[in-house]
Coordinates of C-alpha atoms in Angstrom, one line a residue:
X1 CA 47.1 -13.3 -4.2
X2 CA 47.7 -11.8 -0.9
X3 CA 44.8 -11.0 1.9
X4 CA 44.7 -7.6 1.0
X5 CA 43.8 -8.7 -2.6
X6 CA 42.0 -11.0 -2.5
X7 CA 39.6 -9.0 -0.3
X8 CA 39.4 -6.6 -2.9
X9 CA 38.3 -8.8 -5.2
X10 CA 35.6 -10.0 -3.1
X11 CA 34.3 -6.8 -2.8
X12 CA 34.5 -6.3 -6.3
X13 CA 32.8 -8.9 -7.0
X14 CA 29.9 -8.3 -4.6
X15 CA 29.2 -4.6 -5.9
X16 CA 29.9 -5.8 -9.3
X17 CA 27.1 -8.7 -9.0
X18 CA 24.9 -6.0 -7.2
X19 CA 24.9 -3.5 -10.6
X20 CA 24.3 -5.5 -12.7
X21 CA 20.6 -6.6 -10.9
X22 CA 20.1 -2.8 -11.5
X23 CA 16.7 -2.9 -13.1
X24 CA 16.4 -0.3 -16.0
X25 CA 14.1 2.2 -15.0
X26 CA 9.8 1.3 -15.3
X27 CA 8.3 3.2 -17.8
X28 CA 4.8 3.1 -16.9
X29 CA 1.2 3.9 -19.6
X30 CA -0.8 5.1 -16.6
X31 CA -0.5 5.1 -12.9
X32 CA -2.6 5.1 -9.9
X33 CA -2.2 5.1 -6.4
X34 CA -4.6 7.2 -4.8
X35 CA -2.7 9.3 -3.3
X36 CA -4.1 12.7 -4.8
X37 CA -7.4 12.7 -3.0
X38 CA -8.2 12.7 0.7
X39 CA -10.1 10.0 2.2
X40 CA -12.9 9.4 2.2
X41 CA -14.5 10.4 -1.3
X42 CA -16.6 9.5 -4.4
X43 CA -14.5 8.4 -6.8
X44 CA -16.6 9.5 -10.3
X45 CA -14.7 12.3 -11.6
X46 CA -11.0 12.5 -9.7
X47 CA -8.5 13.2 -11.9
X48 CA -5.1 12.3 -10.4
X49 CA -3.4 10.0 -10.7
X50 CA -0.4 9.4 -14.4
X51 CA -1.0 8.6 -17.9
X52 CA -4.6 8.6 -18.1
X53 CA -6.9 10.0 -20.4
X54 CA -9.7 11.0 -19.1
X55 CA -11.0 10.5 -15.0
X56 CA -12.5 7.7 -12.8
X57 CA -15.9 6.9 -14.6
X58 CA -18.2 5.2 -11.6
X59 CA -21.0 2.6 -12.0
X60 CA -22.0 2.0 -8.8
X61 CA -26.1 3.5 -7.6
X62 CA -24.5 5.3 -4.5
X63 CA -22.0 7.6 -4.9
X64 CA -21.2 5.4 -0.8
X65 CA -19.9 2.5 -2.2
X66 CA -17.0 3.8 -3.4
X67 CA -14.5 5.8 -1.6
X68 CA -11.3 6.4 -1.4
X69 CA -10.7 5.7 2.8
X70 CA -7.6 6.0 4.8
X71 CA -4.5 3.2 5.0
X72 CA -3.0 2.0 1.9
X73 CA -2.4 -1.7 0.8
X74 CA 0.4 -3.2 1.2
X75 CA 3.1 -6.1 0.0
X76 CA 7.2 -6.3 0.9
X77 CA 8.3 -9.5 -0.1
X78 CA 11.5 -10.4 -1.4
X79 CA 13.2 -8.1 -3.6
X80 CA 9.4 -6.0 -4.0
X81 CA 8.6 -3.2 -3.0
X82 CA 5.3 -2.5 -3.0
X83 CA 3.6 0.0 0.0
X84 CA 0.4 1.4 -0.9
X85 CA 0.9 5.0 1.0
X86 CA -2.3 7.1 2.5
X87 CA -4.9 6.4 0.7
X88 CA -6.6 2.9 -1.2
X89 CA -9.9 2.6 -2.6
X90 CA -12.9 0.3 -1.5
X91 CA -16.2 -0.6 -3.5
X92 CA -19.0 -1.2 -0.8
X93 CA -21.2 -3.4 -2.2
X94 CA -25.1 -2.4 -1.2
X95 CA -27.9 -2.8 -3.5
X96 CA -27.9 -2.3 -8.0
X97 CA -26.1 -0.1 -9.8
X98 CA -23.7 -0.9 -13.0
X99 CA -22.1 -4.5 -13.4
X100 CA -19.3 -2.1 -14.4
X101 CA -19.1 -0.2 -11.8
X102 CA -16.1 0.9 -12.2
X103 CA -13.6 2.5 -15.2
X104 CA -11.0 4.5 -17.3
X105 CA -9.5 5.0 -20.7
X106 CA -5.8 4.8 -21.1
X107 CA -3.4 5.5 -24.8
X108 CA -4.8 2.5 -26.7
X109 CA -2.6 -0.5 -27.3
X110 CA -1.6 -3.2 -29.6
X111 CA 1.0 -4.8 -27.9
X112 CA 1.3 -6.8 -24.8
X113 CA 0.3 -4.4 -21.9
X114 CA 0.9 -6.2 -17.6
X115 CA -1.0 -4.7 -15.1
X116 CA -0.7 -4.7 -11.1
X117 CA -2.4 -4.2 -8.7
X118 CA -3.0 -5.1 -4.7
X119 CA -6.3 -6.0 -4.0
X120 CA -7.9 -6.7 -0.3
X121 CA -11.4 -8.0 0.5
X122 CA -12.6 -9.2 3.9
X123 CA -15.6 -9.7 3.5
X124 CA -16.4 -12.1 0.5
X125 CA -15.8 -15.6 2.8
X126 CA -18.3 -18.5 3.9
X127 CA -21.6 -16.7 3.0
X128 CA -22.1 -20.1 0.1
X129 CA -23.1 -17.0 -2.9
X130 CA -20.7 -16.5 -6.4
X131 CA -19.7 -13.1 -4.9
X132 CA -17.8 -12.2 -7.9
X133 CA -15.6 -9.5 -9.2
X134 CA -13.4 -8.6 -11.9
X135 CA -10.9 -6.6 -12.3
X136 CA -8.7 -6.5 -16.4
X137 CA -8.0 -4.2 -19.5
X138 CA -10.1 -4.0 -22.5
X139 CA -10.6 -1.9 -26.0
X140 CA -13.9 -0.5 -24.2
X141 CA -15.5 0.7 -21.1
X142 CA -18.1 -2.4 -20.8
X143 CA -16.5 -6.5 -19.2
X144 CA -12.5 -6.7 -19.6
X145 CA -12.0 -9.6 -22.3
X146 CA -8.1 -9.9 -20.5
X147 CA -8.9 -9.4 -16.9
X148 CA -8.5 -11.4 -13.2
X149 CA -11.2 -12.7 -11.7
X150 CA -11.8 -14.1 -7.7
X151 CA -14.8 -15.9 -7.1
X152 CA -16.1 -19.0 -4.9
X153 CA -14.2 -21.9 -7.8
X154 CA -15.0 -25.1 -7.3
X155 CA -12.3 -26.2 -4.4
X156 CA -13.8 -22.5 -2.1
X157 CA -12.5 -18.8 -2.7
X158 CA -10.3 -18.1 -5.2
X159 CA -8.6 -15.5 -8.3
X160 CA -9.3 -16.6 -12.8
X161 CA -7.9 -15.6 -15.4
X162 CA -10.4 -14.7 -18.8
X163 CA -9.6 -14.0 -22.1
X164 CA -12.9 -13.0 -23.8
X165 CA -16.4 -13.3 -21.7
X166 CA -16.5 -16.9 -20.7
X167 CA -15.5 -18.8 -17.6
X168 CA -12.8 -20.9 -18.6
X169 CA -9.8 -20.9 -16.7
X170 CA -6.3 -23.3 -16.8
X171 CA -5.6 -23.4 -12.5
X172 CA -6.9 -20.7 -10.0
X173 CA -5.2 -19.8 -6.8
X174 CA -7.0 -20.5 -3.7
X175 CA -6.9 -16.6 -1.4
X176 CA -7.7 -15.8 2.3
X177 CA -9.3 -13.4 4.3
X178 CA -7.9 -10.3 5.1
X179 CA -4.8 -10.8 2.6
X180 CA -4.1 -8.5 0.2
X181 CA -1.6 -9.1 -2.3
X182 CA 0.1 -8.4 -5.6
X183 CA -1.5 -9.4 -9.0
X184 CA 0.4 -9.1 -12.3
X185 CA -1.8 -9.7 -15.4
X186 CA -0.1 -10.2 -18.7
X187 CA -2.4 -9.5 -21.7
X188 CA -0.6 -11.0 -24.8
X189 CA -1.6 -12.0 -28.1
X190 CA 0.2 -16.0 -29.6
X191 CA -0.3 -16.1 -33.1
X192 CA -0.9 -13.1 -35.5
X193 CA -4.4 -12.9 -36.3
X194 CA -2.9 -9.2 -34.2
X195 CA -5.8 -10.7 -31.2
X196 CA -5.4 -10.5 -27.4
X197 CA -5.4 -14.9 -27.0
X198 CA -3.1 -15.3 -23.4
X199 CA -4.3 -13.4 -20.3
X200 CA -1.0 -14.8 -17.3
X201 CA -1.1 -14.4 -13.8
X202 CA 1.5 -14.5 -11.2
X203 CA 0.1 -14.4 -7.6
X204 CA 2.5 -12.0 -5.1
X205 CA 5.7 -12.1 -7.2
X206 CA 9.1 -11.6 -4.7
X207 CA 11.8 -11.3 -7.5
X208 CA 12.3 -8.7 -10.8
X209 CA 12.6 -12.0 -12.8
X210 CA 9.0 -13.0 -14.0
X211 CA 9.7 -17.0 -13.1
X212 CA 6.5 -19.5 -13.7
X213 CA 2.9 -18.2 -13.6
X214 CA 0.8 -19.0 -10.7
X215 CA -2.1 -19.3 -14.0
X216 CA -1.7 -19.0 -17.4
X217 CA -5.1 -19.1 -19.8
X218 CA -5.9 -19.2 -24.3
X219 CA -8.7 -18.0 -25.5
X220 CA -9.0 -15.9 -28.3
X221 CA -10.4 -12.2 -26.0
X222 CA -12.0 -11.1 -29.3
X223 CA -10.7 -8.3 -28.8
X224 CA -6.3 -6.1 -30.7
X225 CA -6.3 -3.4 -28.0
X226 CA -6.9 -2.4 -25.1
X227 CA -7.9 0.6 -24.4
X228 CA -9.6 0.7 -20.4
X229 CA -9.4 -0.6 -16.6
X230 CA -13.0 -1.6 -15.5
X231 CA -13.4 -3.3 -12.8
X232 CA -17.4 -6.2 -13.0
X233 CA -19.6 -7.4 -10.8
X234 CA -22.0 -10.3 -9.7
X235 CA -23.9 -11.6 -7.8
X236 CA -22.9 -10.1 -4.4
X237 CA -24.4 -9.5 -1.5
X238 CA -25.2 -6.5 0.4
X239 CA -22.0 -5.3 2.2
X240 CA -19.3 -7.6 0.7
X241 CA -16.2 -4.8 1.0
X242 CA -13.2 -5.0 -2.0
X243 CA -9.8 -2.4 -1.7
X244 CA -6.9 -1.6 -4.6
X245 CA -4.0 -0.1 -5.0
X246 CA -1.2 1.3 -6.8
X247 CA -2.7 0.6 -10.0
X248 CA 0.8 0.1 -12.9
X249 CA 0.2 -0.2 -16.7
X250 CA 3.1 -0.9 -18.3
X251 CA 4.6 -2.6 -21.7
X252 CA 6.8 -5.1 -19.3
X253 CA 6.8 -7.1 -15.9
X254 CA 9.9 -4.6 -14.6
X255 CA 7.3 -1.3 -15.7
X256 CA 4.6 -3.0 -12.8
X257 CA 6.7 -4.5 -10.3
X258 CA 7.9 -1.8 -8.3
X259 CA 11.3 -2.8 -6.5
X260 CA 13.7 -2.6 -4.0
X261 CA 15.7 1.0 -3.9
X262 CA 19.5 -0.8 -5.4
X263 CA 22.6 1.4 -5.1
X264 CA 22.5 3.6 -8.4
X265 CA 26.3 1.7 -10.8
X266 CA 28.0 5.8 -9.4
X267 CA 27.7 4.9 -6.5
X268 CA 28.8 1.3 -7.0
X269 CA 31.5 2.9 -8.3
X270 CA 32.1 5.1 -5.5
X271 CA 31.9 2.6 -2.8
X272 CA 34.7 -0.1 -4.5
X273 CA 36.8 3.2 -5.2
X274 CA 36.7 3.6 -1.3
X275 CA 37.5 0.6 -0.4
X276 CA 40.0 -0.2 -2.4
X277 CA 41.6 3.2 -1.7
X278 CA 41.5 2.0 2.3
X279 CA 42.6 -1.5 1.6
X280 CA 46.4 0.2 -0.3
X281 CA 46.7 3.3 1.9
X282 CA 46.5 0.1 4.9
X283 CA 49.3 -1.8 2.6
X284 CA 51.5 1.7 2.3
X285 CA 51.2 1.4 6.2
X286 CA 52.5 -1.6 6.2
X287 CA 56.3 -2.0 7.9
X288 CA 58.6 -3.7 5.3
X289 CA 59.7 -7.9 5.9

């Protein structure tokens, strides 16, 4: 094989490999990036984002506890690109208020559902208290029965998962103060009764391929549909601060994982044709041996 043909073959294989990695377009059930709002605005009653069926509900004692802030969270690692833009949501605990401090409904789902969000805290460390906070999905605007929990466990502060309202967990992932985490949760029914009974969590995925989950927990959640995104807290201290951003709800892993853009198939094919044309022209210009 001539050097030109070898070059064409190698370049063609590279382009086709890239095109083969092109993920299908995401189809989200709901999304909220808080970009539709000004900074320093209380969450209750806001109605931006997409796919939701009603505005945000807020259960805090004072509106100032739960507000949009300037500057978004961001997670860009490997194939995953999840920049938070110019806004995020911040919860600063004061005293009292409803344990269900935020909720928002979306179209009811009965199959496997994925949820992802960016998460950060700078304060819930070192005070020897539980500092419990929970984000998840539920059939109503109350205790989320498929959820990710952050609190002080046996080994320090970590992420855990729940299916139902009890404490059950199969593992945990330790966390560090001030770090932004990208969390992906999957709620599913492994049986035939239609009841959600498995919750899985990926912490900081780096690829469009799910790979091994960070945490898996199997337990009867007691619910057969998911229709609310819910935030819940317990045993917090005044000033405990939590931030979230880019909430995505979908029916597949790819729905809720934002990837670094890959060239569209048409662009890739045009690039390949251009390379082939240049190589052919170069070959024609070479003098006969």
